[in-house]
Each structure stands twice: as structure tokens, then as C-alpha cells.
mmCIF file of C-alpha atoms in Angstrom:
data_model
loop_
_atom_site.group_PDB
_atom_site.id
_atom_site.type_symbol
_atom_site.label_atom_id
_atom_site.label_comp_id
_atom_site.label_asym_id
_atom_site.label_seq_id
_atom_site.Cartn_x
_atom_site.Cartn_y
_atom_site.Cartn_z
ATOM 1 C CA GLN A 1 -157.132 175.096 172.016
ATOM 2 C CA VAL A 2 -158.367 173.478 175.202
ATOM 3 C CA GLN A 3 -157.364 174.581 178.669
ATOM 4 C CA LEU A 4 -157.621 172.052 181.495
ATOM 5 C CA VAL A 5 -157.279 172.793 185.205
ATOM 6 C CA GLU A 6 -157.173 170.004 187.771
ATOM 7 C CA SER A 7 -158.122 170.424 191.401
ATOM 8 C CA GLY A 8 -159.022 168.361 194.442
ATOM 9 C CA GLY A 9 -155.704 166.755 195.241
ATOM 10 C CA GLY A 10 -154.282 166.649 198.710
ATOM 11 C CA LEU A 11 -153.081 164.484 201.561
ATOM 12 C CA VAL A 12 -155.245 161.573 202.613
ATOM 13 C CA GLN A 13 -154.763 158.519 204.805
ATOM 14 C CA PRO A 14 -154.820 155.012 203.363
ATOM 15 C CA GLY A 15 -158.405 153.937 202.888
ATOM 16 C CA GLY A 16 -159.558 157.500 202.448
ATOM 17 C CA SER A 17 -161.246 159.179 199.524
ATOM 18 C CA LEU A 18 -160.712 162.143 197.250
ATOM 19 C CA ARG A 19 -162.533 163.614 194.307
ATOM 20 C CA LEU A 20 -160.453 165.185 191.594
ATOM 21 C CA SER A 21 -161.981 167.661 189.198
ATOM 22 C CA CYS A 22 -160.843 168.828 185.795
ATOM 23 C CA ALA A 23 -162.414 171.992 184.459
ATOM 24 C CA ALA A 24 -162.193 172.511 180.719
ATOM 25 C CA SER A 25 -162.486 175.596 178.590
ATOM 26 C CA GLY A 26 -161.595 176.769 175.118
ATOM 27 C CA ARG A 27 -163.553 174.378 172.929
ATOM 28 C CA THR A 28 -166.499 172.029 172.919
ATOM 29 C CA PHE A 29 -166.006 169.804 175.937
ATOM 30 C CA SER A 30 -169.135 167.770 175.409
ATOM 31 C CA THR A 31 -167.738 166.028 172.317
ATOM 32 C CA THR A 32 -164.273 165.313 173.690
ATOM 33 C CA ASN A 33 -163.086 162.005 175.097
ATOM 34 C CA MET A 34 -161.238 162.474 178.382
ATOM 35 C CA GLY A 35 -158.708 160.651 180.463
ATOM 36 C CA TRP A 36 -156.908 160.718 183.782
ATOM 37 C CA PHE A 37 -153.245 159.801 184.066
ATOM 38 C CA ARG A 38 -150.822 159.813 186.946
ATOM 39 C CA GLN A 39 -147.096 159.956 187.434
ATOM 40 C CA ALA A 40 -145.206 159.091 190.585
ATOM 41 C CA PRO A 41 -141.599 160.135 191.208
ATOM 42 C CA GLY A 42 -139.252 157.929 189.235
ATOM 43 C CA LYS A 43 -142.117 156.268 187.390
ATOM 44 C CA GLU A 44 -143.554 156.601 183.918
ATOM 45 C CA ARG A 45 -146.844 158.333 183.387
ATOM 46 C CA GLU A 46 -149.599 155.746 183.425
ATOM 47 C CA PHE A 47 -153.217 155.574 182.393
ATOM 48 C CA VAL A 48 -155.743 155.649 185.212
ATOM 49 C CA ALA A 49 -159.189 156.080 183.686
ATOM 50 C CA GLY A 50 -160.931 157.289 180.567
ATOM 51 C CA ILE A 51 -164.421 158.247 179.522
ATOM 52 C CA THR A 52 -166.045 158.856 176.170
ATOM 53 C CA TRP A 53 -167.709 162.128 175.325
ATOM 54 C CA ASP A 54 -171.159 160.682 175.917
ATOM 55 C CA SER A 55 -170.228 158.651 179.037
ATOM 56 C CA ILE A 56 -171.274 155.475 177.250
ATOM 57 C CA ALA A 57 -167.938 153.797 177.909
ATOM 58 C CA THR A 58 -165.422 154.047 180.725
ATOM 59 C CA PHE A 59 -161.994 152.506 181.031
ATOM 60 C CA TYR A 60 -159.763 151.787 184.021
ATOM 61 C CA ARG A 61 -156.395 150.312 184.725
ATOM 62 C CA ASP A 62 -156.743 147.054 186.615
ATOM 63 C CA SER A 63 -155.289 148.329 189.876
ATOM 64 C CA VAL A 64 -158.023 150.947 190.364
ATOM 65 C CA LYS A 65 -161.066 149.002 189.211
ATOM 66 C CA GLY A 66 -163.685 148.954 191.927
ATOM 67 C CA ARG A 67 -162.023 151.853 193.748
ATOM 68 C CA PHE A 68 -161.991 154.728 191.252
ATOM 69 C CA THR A 69 -164.859 156.086 189.210
ATOM 70 C CA ILE A 70 -164.546 158.495 186.316
ATOM 71 C CA SER A 71 -167.513 160.646 185.434
ATOM 72 C CA ARG A 72 -168.293 163.871 183.658
ATOM 73 C CA ASP A 73 -170.793 166.666 183.702
ATOM 74 C CA ASN A 74 -170.830 168.155 180.246
ATOM 75 C CA ALA A 75 -173.089 171.007 181.327
ATOM 76 C CA LYS A 76 -170.315 172.088 183.710
ATOM 77 C CA ASN A 77 -167.445 171.255 181.339
ATOM 78 C CA THR A 78 -165.947 169.119 184.075
ATOM 79 C CA VAL A 79 -164.648 165.579 184.395
ATOM 80 C CA TYR A 80 -164.205 163.916 187.778
ATOM 81 C CA LEU A 81 -162.196 161.120 189.259
ATOM 82 C CA HIS A 82 -163.738 159.747 192.434
ATOM 83 C CA MET A 83 -161.121 157.808 194.348
ATOM 84 C CA ASN A 84 -162.081 155.513 197.196
ATOM 85 C CA GLY A 85 -160.054 153.087 199.238
ATOM 86 C CA LEU A 86 -156.870 154.967 198.451
ATOM 87 C CA LYS A 87 -153.575 153.172 198.824
ATOM 88 C CA THR A 88 -150.062 154.487 199.210
ATOM 89 C CA GLU A 89 -149.340 153.235 195.705
ATOM 90 C CA ASP A 90 -151.864 155.769 194.402
ATOM 91 C CA THR A 91 -149.573 158.620 195.405
ATOM 92 C CA ALA A 92 -148.771 160.608 192.277
ATOM 93 C CA VAL A 93 -149.440 163.754 190.348
ATOM 94 C CA TYR A 94 -152.730 163.251 188.552
ATOM 95 C CA TYR A 95 -153.241 164.783 185.136
ATOM 96 C CA CYS A 96 -156.361 165.401 183.136
ATOM 97 C CA ALA A 97 -156.144 165.004 179.367
ATOM 98 C CA ALA A 98 -158.509 165.682 176.495
ATOM 99 C CA ASP A 99 -159.149 164.895 172.854
ATOM 100 C CA VAL A 100 -158.271 161.344 171.978
ATOM 101 C CA ARG A 101 -159.718 158.587 169.853
ATOM 102 C CA VAL A 102 -161.596 155.993 171.829
ATOM 103 C CA SER A 103 -159.433 153.275 170.320
ATOM 104 C CA THR A 104 -156.311 154.809 171.874
ATOM 105 C CA ILE A 105 -157.795 156.256 175.047
ATOM 106 C CA ARG A 106 -155.213 154.441 177.193
ATOM 107 C CA ASN A 107 -152.257 155.998 175.367
ATOM 108 C CA SER A 108 -150.926 159.248 176.767
ATOM 109 C CA GLY A 109 -149.210 160.155 173.516
ATOM 110 C CA ASP A 110 -152.496 160.290 171.646
ATOM 111 C CA TYR A 111 -154.073 163.085 173.695
ATOM 112 C CA ASN A 112 -153.958 166.608 172.354
ATOM 113 C CA TYR A 113 -154.407 168.592 175.580
ATOM 114 C CA TRP A 114 -153.159 168.272 179.153
ATOM 115 C CA GLY A 115 -153.647 170.011 182.446
ATOM 116 C CA GLN A 116 -150.891 170.944 184.877
ATOM 117 C CA GLY A 117 -151.666 168.206 187.356
ATOM 118 C CA THR A 118 -152.739 167.954 190.973
ATOM 119 C CA GLN A 119 -150.816 166.149 193.697
ATOM 120 C CA VAL A 120 -152.384 163.220 195.516
ATOM 121 C CA THR A 121 -150.486 161.920 198.513
ATOM 122 C CA VAL A 122 -151.692 158.862 200.399
ATOM 123 C CA SER A 123 -149.872 158.466 203.684
ATOM 124 C CA SER A 124 -150.544 157.649 207.306
#
């Protein structure tokens, strides 16, 4: 089993920045593809970003390209989501997920492990 714990969420003004972290334990993190998803009230959970185990490939939904950056530090068993230029539409609970095939990295149903989420609120 894999345990994932997100942190770094909070309240930020539009245009601000946050860095989310996801700490993993329980199995080999360094060989696991990872993703970030988010869910706003009344909305479906949606893919935000993904990264392969070796950081060779990254994936983003169109609305966050150029603003968000996913990265990982396998030595620390941690994946990050750096969020810049935050907009009110980015307000959501952000979830870290692990263990997915690269070919389906955008599909929430294909991940085997999930964290509990961290709240990001963008408001003036």
C-alpha cells in the first residue's frame, strides 16, 4: 500500500502563488507515476497535472499550462505542484494520486492510491 499526504494549501489572492507537496510512503515512490487532481464544490474531479516516475514527461490540463509546474524529488519521496498566477477558478481541494499507467495518467479512475486532499482557496 501507498500512503499519500498533501500539504501546502491555503488562502491566496488572485495572482498569488502556492506550492503543494505530496509526501509518499509505503512502497517504492521512485518508480511510480504521479498525478494531481482537483475538485471544486459541485464539480467533478478533474486532472491537473501528471509526471512520470523518471520526470521525463509531464502533463497538464490546458487551463493551467504556463502557470502550474509539477515536479518530484524521488530522494524525498515527494511530488510538488508549483502554482503561479492563481485564479479564482483554481479554488478546489487538490488531491495527490499515485500508481497509474502513463497512457492513462489523465484518468482519475486508473490511479491506485489517493491522498486526503488539501484546500486551495483563491480569493481577494
